[in-house]
Every structure is written in C-alpha cells, then in structure tokens.
Coordinates of C-alpha atoms and ligand atoms in Angstrom, one line a residue:
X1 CA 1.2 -11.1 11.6
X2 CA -1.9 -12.3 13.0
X3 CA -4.1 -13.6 11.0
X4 CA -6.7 -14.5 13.1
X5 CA -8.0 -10.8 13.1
X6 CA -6.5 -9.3 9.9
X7 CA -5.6 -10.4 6.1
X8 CA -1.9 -10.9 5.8
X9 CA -1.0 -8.5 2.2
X10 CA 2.4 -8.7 0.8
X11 CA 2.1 -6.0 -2.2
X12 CA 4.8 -5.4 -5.0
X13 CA 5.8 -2.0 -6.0
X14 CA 7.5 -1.7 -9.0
X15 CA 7.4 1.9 -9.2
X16 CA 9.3 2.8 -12.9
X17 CA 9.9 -0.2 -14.5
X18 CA 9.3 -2.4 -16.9
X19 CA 7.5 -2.0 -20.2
X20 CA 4.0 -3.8 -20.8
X21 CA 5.6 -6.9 -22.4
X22 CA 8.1 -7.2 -19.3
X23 CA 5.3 -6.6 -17.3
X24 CA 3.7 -9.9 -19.3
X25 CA 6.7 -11.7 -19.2
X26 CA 7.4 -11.1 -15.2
X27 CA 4.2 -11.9 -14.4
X28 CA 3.6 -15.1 -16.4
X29 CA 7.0 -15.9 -14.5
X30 CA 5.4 -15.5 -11.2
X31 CA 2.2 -17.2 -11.9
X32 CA 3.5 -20.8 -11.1
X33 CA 5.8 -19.8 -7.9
X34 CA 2.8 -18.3 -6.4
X35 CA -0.2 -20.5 -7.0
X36 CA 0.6 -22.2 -3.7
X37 CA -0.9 -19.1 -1.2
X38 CA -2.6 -20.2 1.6
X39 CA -3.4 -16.9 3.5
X40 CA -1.2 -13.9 2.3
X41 CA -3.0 -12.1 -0.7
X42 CA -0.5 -10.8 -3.2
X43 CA -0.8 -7.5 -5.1
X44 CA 1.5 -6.1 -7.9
X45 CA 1.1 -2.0 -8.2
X46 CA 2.7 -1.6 -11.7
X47 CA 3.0 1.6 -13.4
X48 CA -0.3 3.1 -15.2
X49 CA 1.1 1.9 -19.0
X50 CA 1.6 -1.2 -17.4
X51 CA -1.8 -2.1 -16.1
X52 CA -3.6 -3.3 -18.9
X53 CA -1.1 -5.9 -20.0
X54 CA -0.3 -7.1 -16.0
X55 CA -4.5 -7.7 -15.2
X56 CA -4.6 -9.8 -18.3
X57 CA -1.2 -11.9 -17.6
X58 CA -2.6 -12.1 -13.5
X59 CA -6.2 -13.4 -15.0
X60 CA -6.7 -16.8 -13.2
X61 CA -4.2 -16.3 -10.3
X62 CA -4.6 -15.4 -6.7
X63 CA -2.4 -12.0 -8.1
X64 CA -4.4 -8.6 -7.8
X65 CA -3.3 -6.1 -9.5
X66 CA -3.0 -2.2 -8.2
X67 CA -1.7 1.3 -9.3
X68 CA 1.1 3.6 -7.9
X69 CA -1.1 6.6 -8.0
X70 CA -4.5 8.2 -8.5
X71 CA -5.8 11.9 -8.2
X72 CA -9.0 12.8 -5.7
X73 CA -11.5 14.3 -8.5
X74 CA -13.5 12.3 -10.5
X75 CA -13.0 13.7 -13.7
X76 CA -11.7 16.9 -14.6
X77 CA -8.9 18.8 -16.2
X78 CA -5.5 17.6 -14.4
X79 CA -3.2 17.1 -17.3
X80 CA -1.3 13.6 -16.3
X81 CA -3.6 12.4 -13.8
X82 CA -5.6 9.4 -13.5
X83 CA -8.5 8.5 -11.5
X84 CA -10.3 5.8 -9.7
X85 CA -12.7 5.2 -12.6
X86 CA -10.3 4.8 -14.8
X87 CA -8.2 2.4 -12.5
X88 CA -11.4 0.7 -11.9
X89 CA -12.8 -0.4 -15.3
X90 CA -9.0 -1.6 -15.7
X91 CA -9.6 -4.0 -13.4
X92 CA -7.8 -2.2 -10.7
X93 CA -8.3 -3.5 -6.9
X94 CA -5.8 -1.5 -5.0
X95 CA -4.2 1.8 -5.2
X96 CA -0.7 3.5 -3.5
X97 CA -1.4 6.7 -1.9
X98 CA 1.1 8.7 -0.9
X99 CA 4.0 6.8 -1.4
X100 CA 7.2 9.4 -1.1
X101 CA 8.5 8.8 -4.4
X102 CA 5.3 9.4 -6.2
X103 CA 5.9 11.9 -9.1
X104 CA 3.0 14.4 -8.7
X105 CA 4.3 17.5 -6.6
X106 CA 1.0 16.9 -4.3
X107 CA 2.1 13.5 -2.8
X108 CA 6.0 13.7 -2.8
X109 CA 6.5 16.4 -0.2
X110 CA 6.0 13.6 2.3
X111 CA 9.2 12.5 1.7
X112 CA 11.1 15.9 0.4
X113 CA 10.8 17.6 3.7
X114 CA 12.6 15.1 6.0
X115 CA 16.0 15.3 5.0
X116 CA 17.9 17.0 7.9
X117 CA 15.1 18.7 8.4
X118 CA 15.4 17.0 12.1
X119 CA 11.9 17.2 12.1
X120 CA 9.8 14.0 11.1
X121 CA 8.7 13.7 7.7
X122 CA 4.6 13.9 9.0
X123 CA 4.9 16.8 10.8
X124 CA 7.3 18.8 8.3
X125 CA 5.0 18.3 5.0
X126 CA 2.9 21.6 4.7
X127 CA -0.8 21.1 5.1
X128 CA -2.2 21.9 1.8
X129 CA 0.6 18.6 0.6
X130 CA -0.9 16.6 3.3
X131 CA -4.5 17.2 2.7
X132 CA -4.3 16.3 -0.8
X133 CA -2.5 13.0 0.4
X134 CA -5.7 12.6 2.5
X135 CA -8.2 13.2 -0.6
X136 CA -6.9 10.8 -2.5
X137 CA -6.9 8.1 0.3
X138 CA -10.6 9.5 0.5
X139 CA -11.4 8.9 -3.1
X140 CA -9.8 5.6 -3.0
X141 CA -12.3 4.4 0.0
X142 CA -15.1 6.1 -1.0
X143 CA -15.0 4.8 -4.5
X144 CA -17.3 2.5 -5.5
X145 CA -19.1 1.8 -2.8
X146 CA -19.2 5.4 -1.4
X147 CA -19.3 7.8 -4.5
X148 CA -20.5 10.7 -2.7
X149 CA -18.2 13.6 -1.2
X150 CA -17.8 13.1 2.7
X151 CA -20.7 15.2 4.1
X152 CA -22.9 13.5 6.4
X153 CA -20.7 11.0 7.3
X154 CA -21.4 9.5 10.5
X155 CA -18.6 7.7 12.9
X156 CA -19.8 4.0 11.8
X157 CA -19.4 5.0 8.2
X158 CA -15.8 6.7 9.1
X159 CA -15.2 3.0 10.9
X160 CA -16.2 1.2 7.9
X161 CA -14.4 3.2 5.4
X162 CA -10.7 3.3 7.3
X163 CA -11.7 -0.7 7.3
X164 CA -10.6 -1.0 3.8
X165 CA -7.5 0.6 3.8
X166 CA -4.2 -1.3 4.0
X167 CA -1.6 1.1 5.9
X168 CA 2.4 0.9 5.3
X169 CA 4.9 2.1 7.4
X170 CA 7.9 2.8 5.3
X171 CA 10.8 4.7 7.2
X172 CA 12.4 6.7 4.4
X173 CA 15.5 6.0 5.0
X174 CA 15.1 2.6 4.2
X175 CA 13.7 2.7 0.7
X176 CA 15.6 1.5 -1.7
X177 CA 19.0 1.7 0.5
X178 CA 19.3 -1.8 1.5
X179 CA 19.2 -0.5 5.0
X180 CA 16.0 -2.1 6.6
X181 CA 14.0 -1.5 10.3
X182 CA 15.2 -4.0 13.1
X183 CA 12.3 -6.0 13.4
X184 CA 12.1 -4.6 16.9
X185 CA 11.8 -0.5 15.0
X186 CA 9.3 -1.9 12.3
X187 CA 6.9 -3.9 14.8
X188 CA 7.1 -1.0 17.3
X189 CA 5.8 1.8 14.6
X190 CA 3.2 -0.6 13.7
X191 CA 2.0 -0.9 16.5
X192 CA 2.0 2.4 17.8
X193 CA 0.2 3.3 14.6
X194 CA -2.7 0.7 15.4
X195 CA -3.1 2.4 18.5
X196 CA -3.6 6.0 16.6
X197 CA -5.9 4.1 15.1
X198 CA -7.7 2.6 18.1
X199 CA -8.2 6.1 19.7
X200 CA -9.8 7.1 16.8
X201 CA -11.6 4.2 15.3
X202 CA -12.0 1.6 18.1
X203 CA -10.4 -1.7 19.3
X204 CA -12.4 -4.0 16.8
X205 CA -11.5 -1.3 13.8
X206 CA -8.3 -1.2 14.6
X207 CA -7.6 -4.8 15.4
X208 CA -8.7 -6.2 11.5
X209 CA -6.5 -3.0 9.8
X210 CA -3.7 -4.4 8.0
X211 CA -0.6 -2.7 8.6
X212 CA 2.7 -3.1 6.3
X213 CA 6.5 -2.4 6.8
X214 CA 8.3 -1.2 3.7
X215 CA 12.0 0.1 3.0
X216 CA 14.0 -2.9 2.0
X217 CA 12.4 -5.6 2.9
X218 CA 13.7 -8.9 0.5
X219 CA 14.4 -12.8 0.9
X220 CA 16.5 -13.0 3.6
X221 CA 14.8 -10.4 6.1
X222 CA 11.5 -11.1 5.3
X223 CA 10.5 -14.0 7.7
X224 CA 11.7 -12.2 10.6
X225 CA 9.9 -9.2 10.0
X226 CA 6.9 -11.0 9.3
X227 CA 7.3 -13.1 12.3
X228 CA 6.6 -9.8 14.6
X229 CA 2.9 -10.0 15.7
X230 CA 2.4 -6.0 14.5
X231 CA 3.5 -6.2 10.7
X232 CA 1.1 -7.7 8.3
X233 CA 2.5 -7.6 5.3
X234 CA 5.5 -5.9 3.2
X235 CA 5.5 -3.1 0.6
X236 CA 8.1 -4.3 -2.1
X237 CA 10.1 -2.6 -4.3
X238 CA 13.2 -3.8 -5.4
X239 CA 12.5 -7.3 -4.6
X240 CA 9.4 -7.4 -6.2
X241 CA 10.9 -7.2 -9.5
X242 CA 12.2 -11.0 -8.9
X243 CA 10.3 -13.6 -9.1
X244 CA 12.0 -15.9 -7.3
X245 CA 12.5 -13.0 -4.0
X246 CA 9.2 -11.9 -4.1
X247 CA 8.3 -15.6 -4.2
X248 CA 10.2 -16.2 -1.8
X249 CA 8.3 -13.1 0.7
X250 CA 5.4 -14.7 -0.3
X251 CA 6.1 -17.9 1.2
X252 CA 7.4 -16.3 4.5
X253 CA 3.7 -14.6 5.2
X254 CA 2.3 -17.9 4.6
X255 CA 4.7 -19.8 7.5
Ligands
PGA301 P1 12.2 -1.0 -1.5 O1 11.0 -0.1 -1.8 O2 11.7 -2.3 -1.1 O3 13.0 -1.0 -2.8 O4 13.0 -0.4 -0.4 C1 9.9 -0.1 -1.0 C2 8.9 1.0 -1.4 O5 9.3 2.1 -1.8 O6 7.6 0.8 -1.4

C-alpha cells in the first residue's frame, strides 16, 4: 500500500450467495466490526437480487455497495442483463468487470482459455471476448459523468477516466483454491501492471490507480500481502462472506 498517493480498497465479492435477508443479516453483522476505518474504503459487490436489501442494511456505514456485473449498452434487448442505470439508481458505487467467473459467455472466456492452454489467460481470450470486457469497463467509467460514446476523446480525458478505475490482479489459479501469490508474485504483477499503465497514462495517473490482489487472500495472509508497497487492496471472496475475516482484512489495510 501506499496511501500517500492512492486510496487503499479492500472489496468483498460474494459472487452466488446469500439470499436478500442473509444479505441483511451479514451485513447488519458487519456494521459494528467495521465502523472503526481509518483509510481503507470497504465495498461489498453482492449479487444483483441482493442489492436492494445490502444498500439499505449498509445505509449509515462507511460500507459501499457494488455489483458483480453489468452490460456496455444503455438499454436495449439483452435478456438477463443489467446496466449501469439500473445499478445506479440502486444506489450502486462500484461495479466488477471481468471477473473470470462471471456468468455471461462475453466476460468468462478470460478465465476459460487458460487452462493448459500454456498460453496466459490475456493473450489466449479471442478478441471479440476481450473487447466486450473492455466495453463494459468503458460504460462503467464513462457513466455518469461521461454518458457519451468514446468519440472525441482526447488523452487528458483517457487520463481522467482510467483515474477511476480500481484494477485487480487475480492469478486464476488462486481463486477460490486456498492457494494464494507469495507476496513477492502478487507485488511484482502489480507493479509491473502500474508500469503498463505508466507508459500509457503517465507517472502521476498511474501512481494514484489503485491496484488489488485477489485469489485467496483471508485473515491470516492478508497483512503480509498488504504490507507490499504495490498491492492496494484485496478482492474477496470466500472470506468476505465472514464477518469476523473480512473484518479482520479490514483492519490489516488500516495498520
Ligand atoms: P477468493 O475469490 O478470495 O475466494 O479466492 C476471489 C475472487 O474471485 O474475487
């Protein structure tokens, strides 16, 4: 972490589980071992039936509240989909984009294609898979503030807009297996990601982008991974459907 430059994010994801009145419950729960925050802003990406019943239990705590998913268009007929303006008048604040267990066929592919493929995961998802990955981060940034479609964009208005995306590293191999990065792997990746992102954006851009490690992280592992000056925050899963763990992460990116 370094918080003198960037916001330190720890972000549950709780992908398929729990029913609006767990949601309630889990949340109410959390409410009291996270009111002490100092720096680390907390966000809890529930499932879409979920959201309505998690903003109003998070009401009055430091606790934002995101989704797991969201289509590029604005409107339109995509049977299943959601989009920003719905998340939005929810009371929405973040949104997952890409994440390789996402159900829609155009996200997942990330993750399908890296399975002895020996080939990374990036490079081996067909274009049209990752472009759609791409609009939907672009909806996600250019909602609200930019509406329009991306013509005439100049390079400040690229800089400001990759300013409000949070970025997480999650080595696929590590999701949900228990198996997590050394902290030496996870602070490396992040750190070579910032400087994609400093070739392309510049140093000031790319020094304030917060940048997460995901794939296991939990109680015990967390302070470690935290401590590395590259990793700004976690994406949780498992552990983020215990209070007392995901308290506990909470704490460690506030040391
Ligand atoms: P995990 O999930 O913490 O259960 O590994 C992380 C994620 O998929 O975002």
């Amino acid at each position: 972490m370094n918080r003198r430059y960037r916001k330190t994010i720890i972000a549950g994801n709780w992908k398929m589980n729990k029913t609006p009145a767990e949601a309630k419950a889990l949340i109410e729960e959390m409410k009291p071992l996270l009111s002490k925050t100092k720096w680390c802003e907390m966000v809890l990406c529930v499932p879409f039936t979920d959201i309505q019943a998690a903003v109003k239990a998070a009401k009055g705590s430091k606790i934002a509240i995101g989704a797991e998913n969201m289509h590029f268009e604005k409107s339109g007929a995509f049977t299943g989909e959601i989009s920003a303006d719905m998340l939005k008048e929810l009371g929405v604040k973040y949104v997952i984009i890409g994440h390789p267990s996402a159900v829609s066929t155009s996200t997942r592919p990330t993750s399908l294609r890296q399975e002895g493929s020996g080939r990374s995961r990036e490079r081996s998802a067909p274009d049209p898979v990752r472009r759609r990955v791409s609009d939907r981060a672009r909806a996600g940034r250019y909602h609200g503030s930019y509406p329009q479609a991306d013509q005439d964009r100049s390079a400040e208005r690229a800089v400001e807009d990759i300013k409000k995306v949070v970025i997480a590293y999650e080595p696929i191999w590590a999701i949900g297996t228990g198996k997590t990065a050394t902290t030496e792997q996870a602070n490396e990746v992040c750190s070579a990601i910032r400087d994609c992102l400093r070739e392309k954006y510049g140093a000031r851009a790319a020094r304030g982008i917060t940048i997460q490690y995901g794939g296991s992280m939990n109680a015990k592992n967390a302070s470690e991974l935290l401590a590395q000056p590259d990793v700004d925050g976690g994406l949780i899963g498992g552990a983020s459907l215990k209070s007392a763990d995901f308290a506990t992460i909470v704490e460690a990116a506030n040391q």
